[in-house]
PDB file of C-alpha atoms in Angstrom:
ATOM      1  CA  UNK A  16      -3.334   0.623   0.139  1.00 81.00           C
ATOM      2  CA  UNK A  17      -7.027   0.536  -0.616  1.00 84.00           C
ATOM      3  CA  UNK A  18      -6.945  -3.207   0.021  1.00 86.00           C
ATOM      4  CA  UNK A  19      -5.432  -2.495   3.412  1.00 88.00           C
ATOM      5  CA  UNK A  20      -8.193   0.007   4.174  1.00 84.00           C
ATOM      6  CA  UNK A  21     -10.818  -2.596   3.256  1.00 86.00           C
ATOM      7  CA  UNK A  22      -9.126  -5.244   5.385  1.00 88.00           C
ATOM      8  CA  UNK A  23      -8.844  -2.940   8.387  1.00 85.00           C
ATOM      9  CA  UNK A  24     -12.521  -2.015   8.113  1.00 83.00           C
ATOM     10  CA  UNK A  25     -13.458  -5.711   7.992  1.00 86.00           C
ATOM     11  CA  UNK A  26     -11.350  -6.410  11.073  1.00 87.00           C
ATOM     12  CA  UNK A  27     -13.021  -3.515  12.892  1.00 81.00           C
ATOM     13  CA  UNK A  28     -16.487  -4.767  11.958  1.00 81.00           C
ATOM     14  CA  UNK A  29     -15.609  -8.215  13.301  1.00 85.00           C
ATOM     15  CA  UNK A  30     -14.121  -6.696  16.488  1.00 81.00           C
ATOM     16  CA  UNK A  31     -10.769  -8.366  15.866  1.00 86.00           C
ATOM     17  CA  UNK A  32      -8.955  -5.101  16.597  1.00 85.00           C
ATOM     18  CA  UNK A  33      -9.767  -1.861  18.368  1.00 82.00           C
ATOM     19  CA  UNK A  34     -10.230   1.399  16.514  1.00 77.00           C
ATOM     20  CA  UNK A  35      -7.582   2.946  18.764  1.00 79.00           C
ATOM     21  CA  UNK A  36      -5.019   0.490  17.356  1.00 82.00           C
ATOM     22  CA  UNK A  37      -6.171   0.780  13.730  1.00 81.00           C
ATOM     23  CA  UNK A  38      -6.641   4.552  13.531  1.00 78.00           C
ATOM     24  CA  UNK A  39      -2.949   5.579  13.231  1.00 82.00           C
ATOM     25  CA  UNK A  40      -2.464   3.181  10.312  1.00 83.00           C
ATOM     26  CA  UNK A  41      -5.715   4.308   8.697  1.00 80.00           C
ATOM     27  CA  UNK A  42      -4.585   7.903   8.987  1.00 81.00           C
ATOM     28  CA  UNK A  43      -1.151   7.179   7.475  1.00 83.00           C
ATOM     29  CA  UNK A  44      -2.575   5.188   4.545  1.00 83.00           C
ATOM     30  CA  UNK A  45      -5.135   7.915   3.886  1.00 81.00           C
ATOM     31  CA  UNK A  46      -2.427  10.595   3.848  1.00 81.00           C
ATOM     32  CA  UNK A  47      -0.340   8.589   1.355  1.00 82.00           C
ATOM     33  CA  UNK A  48      -3.373   7.926  -0.861  1.00 80.00           C
ATOM     34  CA  UNK A  49      -4.197  11.646  -0.908  1.00 79.00           C
ATOM     35  CA  UNK A  50      -0.605  12.477  -1.817  1.00 79.00           C
ATOM     36  CA  UNK A  51      -0.648   9.960  -4.680  1.00 79.00           C
ATOM     37  CA  UNK A  52      -4.167  10.548  -6.032  1.00 82.00           C
ATOM     38  CA  UNK A  53      -5.203  14.040  -4.872  1.00 81.00           C
ATOM     39  CA  UNK A  54      -8.765  12.698  -4.634  1.00 81.00           C
ATOM     40  CA  UNK A  55     -11.089  14.674  -2.357  1.00 77.00           C
ATOM     41  CA  UNK A  56     -12.244  11.560  -0.504  1.00 75.00           C
ATOM     42  CA  UNK A  57      -8.747  11.267   0.997  1.00 72.00           C
ATOM     43  CA  UNK A  58      -8.605  14.834   2.356  1.00 73.00           C
ATOM     44  CA  UNK A  59      -7.823  14.895   6.062  1.00 68.00           C
ATOM     45  CA  UNK A  60     -11.024  16.528   7.320  1.00 60.00           C
ATOM     46  CA  UNK A  61     -13.209  14.158   5.263  1.00 61.00           C
ATOM     47  CA  UNK A  62     -11.203  11.181   6.446  1.00 62.00           C
ATOM     48  CA  UNK A  63     -11.522  12.137  10.093  1.00 61.00           C
ATOM     49  CA  UNK A  64     -15.257  12.801   9.923  1.00 63.00           C
ATOM     50  CA  UNK A  65     -15.838   9.555   7.994  1.00 65.00           C
ATOM     51  CA  UNK A  66     -13.964   7.481  10.545  1.00 62.00           C
ATOM     52  CA  UNK A  67     -15.515   9.321  13.448  1.00 62.00           C
ATOM     53  CA  UNK A  68     -18.955   8.332  12.139  1.00 63.00           C
ATOM     54  CA  UNK A  69     -17.868   4.778  11.300  1.00 61.00           C
ATOM     55  CA  UNK A  70     -15.915   4.531  14.512  1.00 55.00           C
ATOM     56  CA  UNK A  71     -19.027   4.961  16.578  1.00 56.00           C
ATOM     57  CA  UNK A  72     -20.300   1.721  15.068  1.00 57.00           C
ATOM     58  CA  UNK A  73     -17.041  -0.171  15.489  1.00 54.00           C
ATOM     59  CA  UNK A  74     -15.916   1.204  18.773  1.00 57.00           C
ATOM     60  CA  UNK A  75     -15.590  -1.062  21.715  1.00 58.00           C
ATOM     61  CA  UNK A  76     -13.634   0.966  24.192  1.00 59.00           C
ATOM     62  CA  UNK A  77     -11.344  -1.010  26.365  1.00 68.00           C
ATOM     63  CA  UNK A  78      -8.123   0.110  27.898  1.00 75.00           C
ATOM     64  CA  UNK A  79      -5.466  -2.059  26.359  1.00 77.00           C
ATOM     65  CA  UNK A  80      -2.152  -2.830  27.928  1.00 81.00           C
ATOM     66  CA  UNK A  81       1.009  -2.258  25.942  1.00 81.00           C
ATOM     67  CA  UNK A  82       1.224  -6.000  25.287  1.00 85.00           C
ATOM     68  CA  UNK A  83      -2.391  -6.186  24.043  1.00 85.00           C
ATOM     69  CA  UNK A  84      -1.871  -3.185  21.738  1.00 85.00           C
ATOM     70  CA  UNK A  85       1.280  -4.750  20.335  1.00 86.00           C
ATOM     71  CA  UNK A  86      -0.535  -8.056  19.750  1.00 89.00           C
ATOM     72  CA  UNK A  87      -3.335  -6.284  17.911  1.00 88.00           C
ATOM     73  CA  UNK A  88      -0.833  -4.302  15.832  1.00 87.00           C
ATOM     74  CA  UNK A  89       0.945  -7.518  14.869  1.00 88.00           C
ATOM     75  CA  UNK A  90      -2.397  -9.162  14.060  1.00 91.00           C
ATOM     76  CA  UNK A  91      -3.315  -6.162  11.903  1.00 89.00           C
ATOM     77  CA  UNK A  92       0.005  -6.213  10.029  1.00 88.00           C
ATOM     78  CA  UNK A  93      -0.217  -9.959   9.387  1.00 90.00           C
ATOM     79  CA  UNK A  94      -3.841  -9.725   8.292  1.00 91.00           C
ATOM     80  CA  UNK A  95      -3.050  -6.875   5.881  1.00 89.00           C
ATOM     81  CA  UNK A  96      -0.114  -8.810   4.468  1.00 89.00           C
ATOM     82  CA  UNK A  97      -2.257 -11.901   3.879  1.00 91.00           C
ATOM     83  CA  UNK A  98      -5.100  -9.851   2.363  1.00 91.00           C
ATOM     84  CA  UNK A  99      -2.706  -8.196  -0.086  1.00 89.00           C
ATOM     85  CA  UNK A 100      -1.133 -11.515  -1.052  1.00 89.00           C
ATOM     86  CA  UNK A 101      -4.598 -13.026  -1.631  1.00 90.00           C
ATOM     87  CA  UNK A 102      -5.591 -10.106  -3.872  1.00 88.00           C
ATOM     88  CA  UNK A 103      -2.333 -10.417  -5.801  1.00 87.00           C
ATOM     89  CA  UNK A 104      -3.033 -14.121  -6.360  1.00 85.00           C
ATOM     90  CA  UNK A 105      -6.413 -13.126  -7.818  1.00 84.00           C
ATOM     91  CA  UNK A 106      -4.640 -10.793 -10.247  1.00 79.00           C
ATOM     92  CA  UNK A 107      -2.409 -13.656 -11.361  1.00 82.00           C
ATOM     93  CA  UNK A 108      -5.478 -15.729 -12.187  1.00 82.00           C
ATOM     94  CA  UNK A 109      -7.100 -12.837 -14.066  1.00 81.00           C
ATOM     95  CA  UNK A 110      -3.954 -12.000 -16.081  1.00 75.00           C
ATOM     96  CA  UNK A 111      -4.903  -8.331 -15.699  1.00 70.00           C
ATOM     97  CA  UNK A 112      -1.397  -7.079 -14.878  1.00 72.00           C
ATOM     98  CA  UNK A 113       2.052  -8.099 -16.065  1.00 75.00           C
ATOM     99  CA  UNK A 114       3.270 -11.092 -14.076  1.00 77.00           C
ATOM    100  CA  UNK A 115       6.594  -9.363 -13.245  1.00 77.00           C
ATOM    101  CA  UNK A 116       4.851  -6.531 -11.401  1.00 77.00           C
ATOM    102  CA  UNK A 117       2.659  -8.945  -9.449  1.00 79.00           C
ATOM    103  CA  UNK A 118       5.689 -11.095  -8.579  1.00 80.00           C
ATOM    104  CA  UNK A 119       7.529  -7.990  -7.417  1.00 78.00           C
ATOM    105  CA  UNK A 120       4.758  -7.111  -4.958  1.00 80.00           C
ATOM    106  CA  UNK A 121       4.397 -10.732  -3.848  1.00 82.00           C
ATOM    107  CA  UNK A 122       8.100 -10.725  -3.037  1.00 81.00           C
ATOM    108  CA  UNK A 123       7.758  -7.511  -1.047  1.00 81.00           C
ATOM    109  CA  UNK A 124       4.734  -8.623   0.961  1.00 81.00           C
ATOM    110  CA  UNK A 125       5.743 -12.248   1.445  1.00 81.00           C
ATOM    111  CA  UNK A 126       8.570 -11.042   3.655  1.00 68.00           C
ATOM    112  CA  UNK A 127      10.983 -13.763   2.655  1.00 54.00           C
ATOM    113  CA  UNK A 128      13.697 -13.228   0.101  1.00 48.00           C
ATOM    114  CA  UNK A 129      13.849 -15.840  -2.635  1.00 48.00           C
ATOM    115  CA  UNK A 130      17.536 -15.387  -3.373  1.00 50.00           C
ATOM    116  CA  UNK A 131      20.889 -14.895  -1.708  1.00 51.00           C
ATOM    117  CA  UNK A 132      21.104 -11.261  -2.843  1.00 53.00           C
ATOM    118  CA  UNK A 133      21.668  -8.687  -0.148  1.00 59.00           C
ATOM    119  CA  UNK A 134      19.210  -5.853   0.392  1.00 61.00           C
ATOM    120  CA  UNK A 135      21.811  -3.440  -0.991  1.00 64.00           C
ATOM    121  CA  UNK A 136      22.141  -5.396  -4.238  1.00 66.00           C
ATOM    122  CA  UNK A 137      18.372  -5.520  -4.622  1.00 67.00           C
ATOM    123  CA  UNK A 138      18.130  -1.781  -3.925  1.00 69.00           C
ATOM    124  CA  UNK A 139      20.826  -1.031  -6.499  1.00 71.00           C
ATOM    125  CA  UNK A 140      19.029  -3.163  -9.082  1.00 73.00           C
ATOM    126  CA  UNK A 141      15.736  -1.496  -8.289  1.00 76.00           C
ATOM    127  CA  UNK A 142      17.284   1.985  -8.541  1.00 76.00           C
ATOM    128  CA  UNK A 143      18.746   1.094 -11.933  1.00 78.00           C
ATOM    129  CA  UNK A 144      15.420  -0.324 -13.137  1.00 80.00           C
ATOM    130  CA  UNK A 145      13.600   2.805 -11.935  1.00 81.00           C
ATOM    131  CA  UNK A 146      16.033   5.061 -13.766  1.00 83.00           C
ATOM    132  CA  UNK A 147      15.665   3.035 -16.966  1.00 86.00           C
ATOM    133  CA  UNK A 148      11.878   3.201 -16.622  1.00 87.00           C
ATOM    134  CA  UNK A 149      11.968   6.990 -16.239  1.00 87.00           C
ATOM    135  CA  UNK A 150      14.243   7.344 -19.260  1.00 89.00           C
ATOM    136  CA  UNK A 151      11.932   5.148 -21.375  1.00 89.00           C
ATOM    137  CA  UNK A 152       8.897   7.166 -20.328  1.00 90.00           C
ATOM    138  CA  UNK A 153      10.682  10.379 -21.334  1.00 91.00           C
ATOM    139  CA  UNK A 154      11.879   8.851 -24.620  1.00 92.00           C
ATOM    140  CA  UNK A 155       8.372   7.680 -25.586  1.00 91.00           C
ATOM    141  CA  UNK A 156       6.932  11.073 -24.680  1.00 91.00           C
ATOM    142  CA  UNK A 157       9.502  12.912 -26.793  1.00 93.00           C
ATOM    143  CA  UNK A 158       8.788  10.618 -29.762  1.00 93.00           C
ATOM    144  CA  UNK A 159       5.065  11.256 -29.380  1.00 93.00           C
ATOM    145  CA  UNK A 160       4.199   7.627 -28.604  1.00 92.00           C
ATOM    146  CA  UNK A 161       2.541   8.606 -25.326  1.00 91.00           C
ATOM    147  CA  UNK A 162       0.770  11.786 -24.209  1.00 93.00           C
ATOM    148  CA  UNK A 163       1.151  13.844 -21.019  1.00 92.00           C
ATOM    149  CA  UNK A 164      -1.650  11.989 -19.275  1.00 91.00           C
ATOM    150  CA  UNK A 165      -0.010   8.648 -19.936  1.00 91.00           C
ATOM    151  CA  UNK A 166       3.348  10.029 -18.770  1.00 91.00           C
ATOM    152  CA  UNK A 167       1.737  11.118 -15.499  1.00 91.00           C
ATOM    153  CA  UNK A 168       0.057   7.743 -15.043  1.00 88.00           C
ATOM    154  CA  UNK A 169       3.270   5.808 -15.718  1.00 88.00           C
ATOM    155  CA  UNK A 170       5.302   8.002 -13.376  1.00 88.00           C
ATOM    156  CA  UNK A 171       2.637   7.700 -10.686  1.00 86.00           C
ATOM    157  CA  UNK A 172       2.737   3.909 -11.026  1.00 83.00           C
ATOM    158  CA  UNK A 173       6.491   3.974 -10.603  1.00 83.00           C
ATOM    159  CA  UNK A 174       6.113   6.157  -7.503  1.00 81.00           C
ATOM    160  CA  UNK A 175       3.640   3.658  -6.051  1.00 78.00           C
ATOM    161  CA  UNK A 176       6.137   0.844  -6.506  1.00 76.00           C
ATOM    162  CA  UNK A 177       8.917   2.906  -4.933  1.00 74.00           C
ATOM    163  CA  UNK A 178       6.630   3.877  -2.084  1.00 73.00           C
ATOM    164  CA  UNK A 179       5.709   0.233  -1.489  1.00 68.00           C
ATOM    165  CA  UNK A 180       9.370  -0.620  -1.063  1.00 66.00           C
ATOM    166  CA  UNK A 181       9.922   2.109   1.461  1.00 59.00           C
ATOM    167  CA  UNK A 182       6.676   1.680   3.434  1.00 54.00           C
ATOM    168  CA  UNK A 183       7.280  -2.030   3.915  1.00 51.00           C
ATOM    169  CA  UNK A 184      10.739  -1.194   5.248  1.00 50.00           C
ATOM    170  CA  UNK A 185      12.356  -3.813   3.043  1.00 46.00           C
ATOM    171  CA  UNK A 186      15.240  -1.769   1.715  1.00 43.00           C
ATOM    172  CA  UNK A 187      15.719   1.204   3.989  1.00 41.00           C
TER     173      UNK A 187
END
């Protein structure tokens, strides 16, 4: 989500999209980031004042027709998708995350299924994997192999993955 924020800001700086088109997505991403992180920088009033100040630099007011707005929204979505895929490719090269997790997100953001499995089968598999992950987290906590902070971090990571599935609309 932070990569999307960076990409949107770059597009605004280069006047590829209008702030009026980008703002609803910026607002939604910011709200999700605050929910997940509880960091002050994502609070609504700080977000709005930050983008109001930045917006004055990026603003190029022009009444857009419905067709122009839709084109810019599609351009924004495609640009965000490509930016995320590029960043994920960088993570593959760095070996900083498990390859399975990176492949999972590449599959989500590439928008093309690599198998003949239906969305329902994939959702069932994902639900099962999520349940197993939660049970393992609980088991390791009970055995004392991980502390409360690690439990929170692992559960938050799982929530991010689940949220990514639902925000991309892949399996709803």
